[in-house]
Short mmCIF file of C-alpha atoms in Angstrom, two decimals:
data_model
loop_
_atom_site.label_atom_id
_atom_site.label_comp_id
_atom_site.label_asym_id
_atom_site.label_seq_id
_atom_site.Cartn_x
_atom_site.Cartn_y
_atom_site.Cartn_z
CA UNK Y 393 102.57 103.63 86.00
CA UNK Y 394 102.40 107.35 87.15
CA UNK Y 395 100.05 106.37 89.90
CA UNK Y 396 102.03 103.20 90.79
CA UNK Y 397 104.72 105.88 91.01
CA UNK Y 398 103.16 108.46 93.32
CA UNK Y 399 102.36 105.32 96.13
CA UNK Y 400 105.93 103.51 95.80
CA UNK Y 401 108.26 106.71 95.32
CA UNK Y 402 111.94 105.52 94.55
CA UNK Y 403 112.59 106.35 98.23
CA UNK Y 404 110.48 103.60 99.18
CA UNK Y 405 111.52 101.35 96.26
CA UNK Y 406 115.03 101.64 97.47
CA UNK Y 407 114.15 100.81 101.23
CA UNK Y 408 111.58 97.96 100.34
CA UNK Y 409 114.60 96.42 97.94
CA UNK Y 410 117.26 97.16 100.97
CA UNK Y 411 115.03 95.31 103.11
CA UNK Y 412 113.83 92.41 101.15
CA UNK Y 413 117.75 91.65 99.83
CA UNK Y 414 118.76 91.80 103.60
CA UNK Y 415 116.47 88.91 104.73
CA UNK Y 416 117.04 87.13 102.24
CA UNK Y 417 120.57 87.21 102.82
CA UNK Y 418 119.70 85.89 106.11
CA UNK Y 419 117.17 83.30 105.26
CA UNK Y 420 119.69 82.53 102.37
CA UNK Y 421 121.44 80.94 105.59
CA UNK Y 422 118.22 78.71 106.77
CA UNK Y 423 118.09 75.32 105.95
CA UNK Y 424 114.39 74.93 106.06
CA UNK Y 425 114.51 71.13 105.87
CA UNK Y 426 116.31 71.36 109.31
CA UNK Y 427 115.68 74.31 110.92
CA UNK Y 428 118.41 75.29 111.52
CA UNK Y 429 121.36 77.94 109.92
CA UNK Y 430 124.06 76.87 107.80
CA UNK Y 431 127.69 79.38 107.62
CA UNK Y 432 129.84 76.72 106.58
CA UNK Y 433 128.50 75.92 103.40
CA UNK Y 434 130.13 77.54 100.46
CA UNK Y 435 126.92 77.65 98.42
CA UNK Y 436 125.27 79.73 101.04
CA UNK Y 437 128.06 82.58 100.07
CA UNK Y 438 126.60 83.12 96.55
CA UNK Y 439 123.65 84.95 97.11
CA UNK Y 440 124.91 87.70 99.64
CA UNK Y 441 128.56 87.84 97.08
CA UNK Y 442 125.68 88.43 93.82
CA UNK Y 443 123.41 90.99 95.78
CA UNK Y 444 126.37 93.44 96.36
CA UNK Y 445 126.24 94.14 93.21
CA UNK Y 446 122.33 94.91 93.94
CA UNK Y 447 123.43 97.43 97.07
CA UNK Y 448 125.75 98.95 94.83
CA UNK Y 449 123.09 100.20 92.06
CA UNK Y 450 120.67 100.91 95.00
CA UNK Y 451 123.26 103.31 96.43
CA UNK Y 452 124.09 104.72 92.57
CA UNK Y 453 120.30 105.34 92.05
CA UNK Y 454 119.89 106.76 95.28
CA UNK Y 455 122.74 109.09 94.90
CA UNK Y 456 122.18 109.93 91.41
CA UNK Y 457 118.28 111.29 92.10
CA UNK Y 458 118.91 112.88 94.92
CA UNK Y 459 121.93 114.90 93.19
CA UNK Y 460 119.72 114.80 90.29
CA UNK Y 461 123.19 113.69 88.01
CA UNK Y 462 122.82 112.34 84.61
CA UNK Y 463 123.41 108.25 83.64
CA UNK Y 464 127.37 107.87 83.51
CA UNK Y 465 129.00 104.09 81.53
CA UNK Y 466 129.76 103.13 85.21
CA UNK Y 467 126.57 102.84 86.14
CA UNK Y 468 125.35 101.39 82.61
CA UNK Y 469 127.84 98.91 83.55
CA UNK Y 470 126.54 98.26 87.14
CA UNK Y 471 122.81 98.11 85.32
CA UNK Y 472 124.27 95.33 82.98
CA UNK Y 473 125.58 93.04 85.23
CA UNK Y 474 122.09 93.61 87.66
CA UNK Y 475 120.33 92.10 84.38
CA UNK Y 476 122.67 89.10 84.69
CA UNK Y 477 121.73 89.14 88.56
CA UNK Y 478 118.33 88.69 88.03
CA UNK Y 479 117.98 85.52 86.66
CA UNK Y 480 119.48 83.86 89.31
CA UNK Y 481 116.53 85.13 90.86
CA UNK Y 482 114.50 83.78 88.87
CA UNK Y 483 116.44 80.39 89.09
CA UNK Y 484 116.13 81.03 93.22
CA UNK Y 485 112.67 81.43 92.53
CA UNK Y 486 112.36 78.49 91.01
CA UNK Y 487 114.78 76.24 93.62
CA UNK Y 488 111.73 77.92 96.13
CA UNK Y 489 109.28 76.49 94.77
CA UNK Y 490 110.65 72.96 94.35
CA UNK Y 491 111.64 73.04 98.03
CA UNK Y 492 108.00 73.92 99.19
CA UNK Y 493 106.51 71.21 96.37
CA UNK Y 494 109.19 68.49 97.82
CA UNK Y 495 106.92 67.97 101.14
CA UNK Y 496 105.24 65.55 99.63
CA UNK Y 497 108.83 63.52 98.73
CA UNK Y 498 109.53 63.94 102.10
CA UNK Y 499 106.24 62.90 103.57
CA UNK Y 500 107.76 60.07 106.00
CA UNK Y 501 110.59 62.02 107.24
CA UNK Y 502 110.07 64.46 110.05
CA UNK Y 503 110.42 68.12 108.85
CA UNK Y 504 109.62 71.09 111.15
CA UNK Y 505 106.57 72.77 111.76
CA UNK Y 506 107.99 76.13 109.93
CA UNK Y 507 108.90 74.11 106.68
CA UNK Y 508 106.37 75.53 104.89
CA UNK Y 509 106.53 79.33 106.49
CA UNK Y 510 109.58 79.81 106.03
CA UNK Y 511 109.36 78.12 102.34
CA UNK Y 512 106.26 80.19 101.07
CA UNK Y 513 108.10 83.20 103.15
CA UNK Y 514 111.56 83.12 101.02
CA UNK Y 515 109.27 82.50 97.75
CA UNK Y 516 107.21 85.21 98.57
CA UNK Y 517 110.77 87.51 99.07
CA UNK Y 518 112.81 86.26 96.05
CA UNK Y 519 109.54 86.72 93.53
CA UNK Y 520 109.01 90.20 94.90
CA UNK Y 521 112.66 91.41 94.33
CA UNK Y 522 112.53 90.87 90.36
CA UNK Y 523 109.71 92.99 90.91
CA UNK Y 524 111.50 95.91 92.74
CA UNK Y 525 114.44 95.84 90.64
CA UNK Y 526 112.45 96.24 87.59
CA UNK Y 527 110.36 98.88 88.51
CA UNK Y 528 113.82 100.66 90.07
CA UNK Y 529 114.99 100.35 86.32
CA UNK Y 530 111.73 101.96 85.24
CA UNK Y 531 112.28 104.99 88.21
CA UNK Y 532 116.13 105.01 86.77
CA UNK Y 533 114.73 105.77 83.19
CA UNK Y 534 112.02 108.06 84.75
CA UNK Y 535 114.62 110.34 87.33
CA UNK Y 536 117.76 109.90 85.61
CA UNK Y 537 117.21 109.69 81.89
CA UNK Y 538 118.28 107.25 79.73
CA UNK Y 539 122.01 105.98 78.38
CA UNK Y 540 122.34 108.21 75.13
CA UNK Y 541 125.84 108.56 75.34
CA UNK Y 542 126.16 109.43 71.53
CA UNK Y 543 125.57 112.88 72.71
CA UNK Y 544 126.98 112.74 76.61
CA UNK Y 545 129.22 115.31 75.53
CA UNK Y 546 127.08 117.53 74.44
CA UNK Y 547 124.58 117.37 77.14
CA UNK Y 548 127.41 117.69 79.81
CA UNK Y 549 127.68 121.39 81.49
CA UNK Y 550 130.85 121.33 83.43
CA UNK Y 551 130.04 124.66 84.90
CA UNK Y 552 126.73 123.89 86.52
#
């Protein structure tokens, strides 16, 4: 994991993760049966509404290494609800890969040429960002420390 860690720095973790959960949002927006985007559906809101939480413990980790601050209960509690997060990825995972294996259902209808690149494209995006946040869990635990707030109080140095 150390050498994993010296190619993908948390910098980069944080970008990739940034990057990924932005086109996502947009592709979250792409009906891929029609080619075409979708704003007024309500169920297209989810997604972008869920990964805030996401941006929000990208920004915490960010800030937190690069102050080099200890693990506080908000941002246990921010962690927490990111574990929650994730599987719905996992379920969008799996609603990506029943899209790109309903071709075949479809097979006398006319679906677009990009049907299946933009298919394999968001299943490709929503089974790496599991990935990311993990391994951002694994840098949090690595730069930050760990939640041991038995002994916060003691470890705290108000005068640093």
């Amino acid at each position: 994991m150390n050498t994993l860690s010296k190619i993908i720095t948390w910098k980069r973790n944080i970008l990739a993760s940034l990057a990924v959960l932005l086109i996502l949002i947009v592709l979250n927006f792409y009906g891929v049966y029609t080619n075409q985007f979708y704003f007024t559906k309500p169920d297209n809101y989810i997604f972008p509404i869920l990964s805030s939480v996401h941006f929000l413990y990208l920004y915490v980790i960010w800030f937190k290494i690069s102050e080099d601050e200890l693990p506080d209960p908000k941002m246990r509690n921010i962690e927490y609800v990111l574990y929650a997060i994730i599987i719905v990825y996992f379920f969008k995972i799996y609603d990506s890969v029943m899209v790109l294996n309903s071709v075949e259902a479809y097979g006398e209808h006319i679906i677009p040429t990009s049907f299946k690149p933009m298919a394999t494209l968001t299943l490709v995006l929503y089974s790496i960002l599991p990935i990311l946040s993990l391994y951002t869990f694994w840098l949090r635990k690595r730069y930050i420390g760990v939640y041991n707030f038995e002994n916060y109080n003691d470890n705290l140095n108000i005068w640093q």
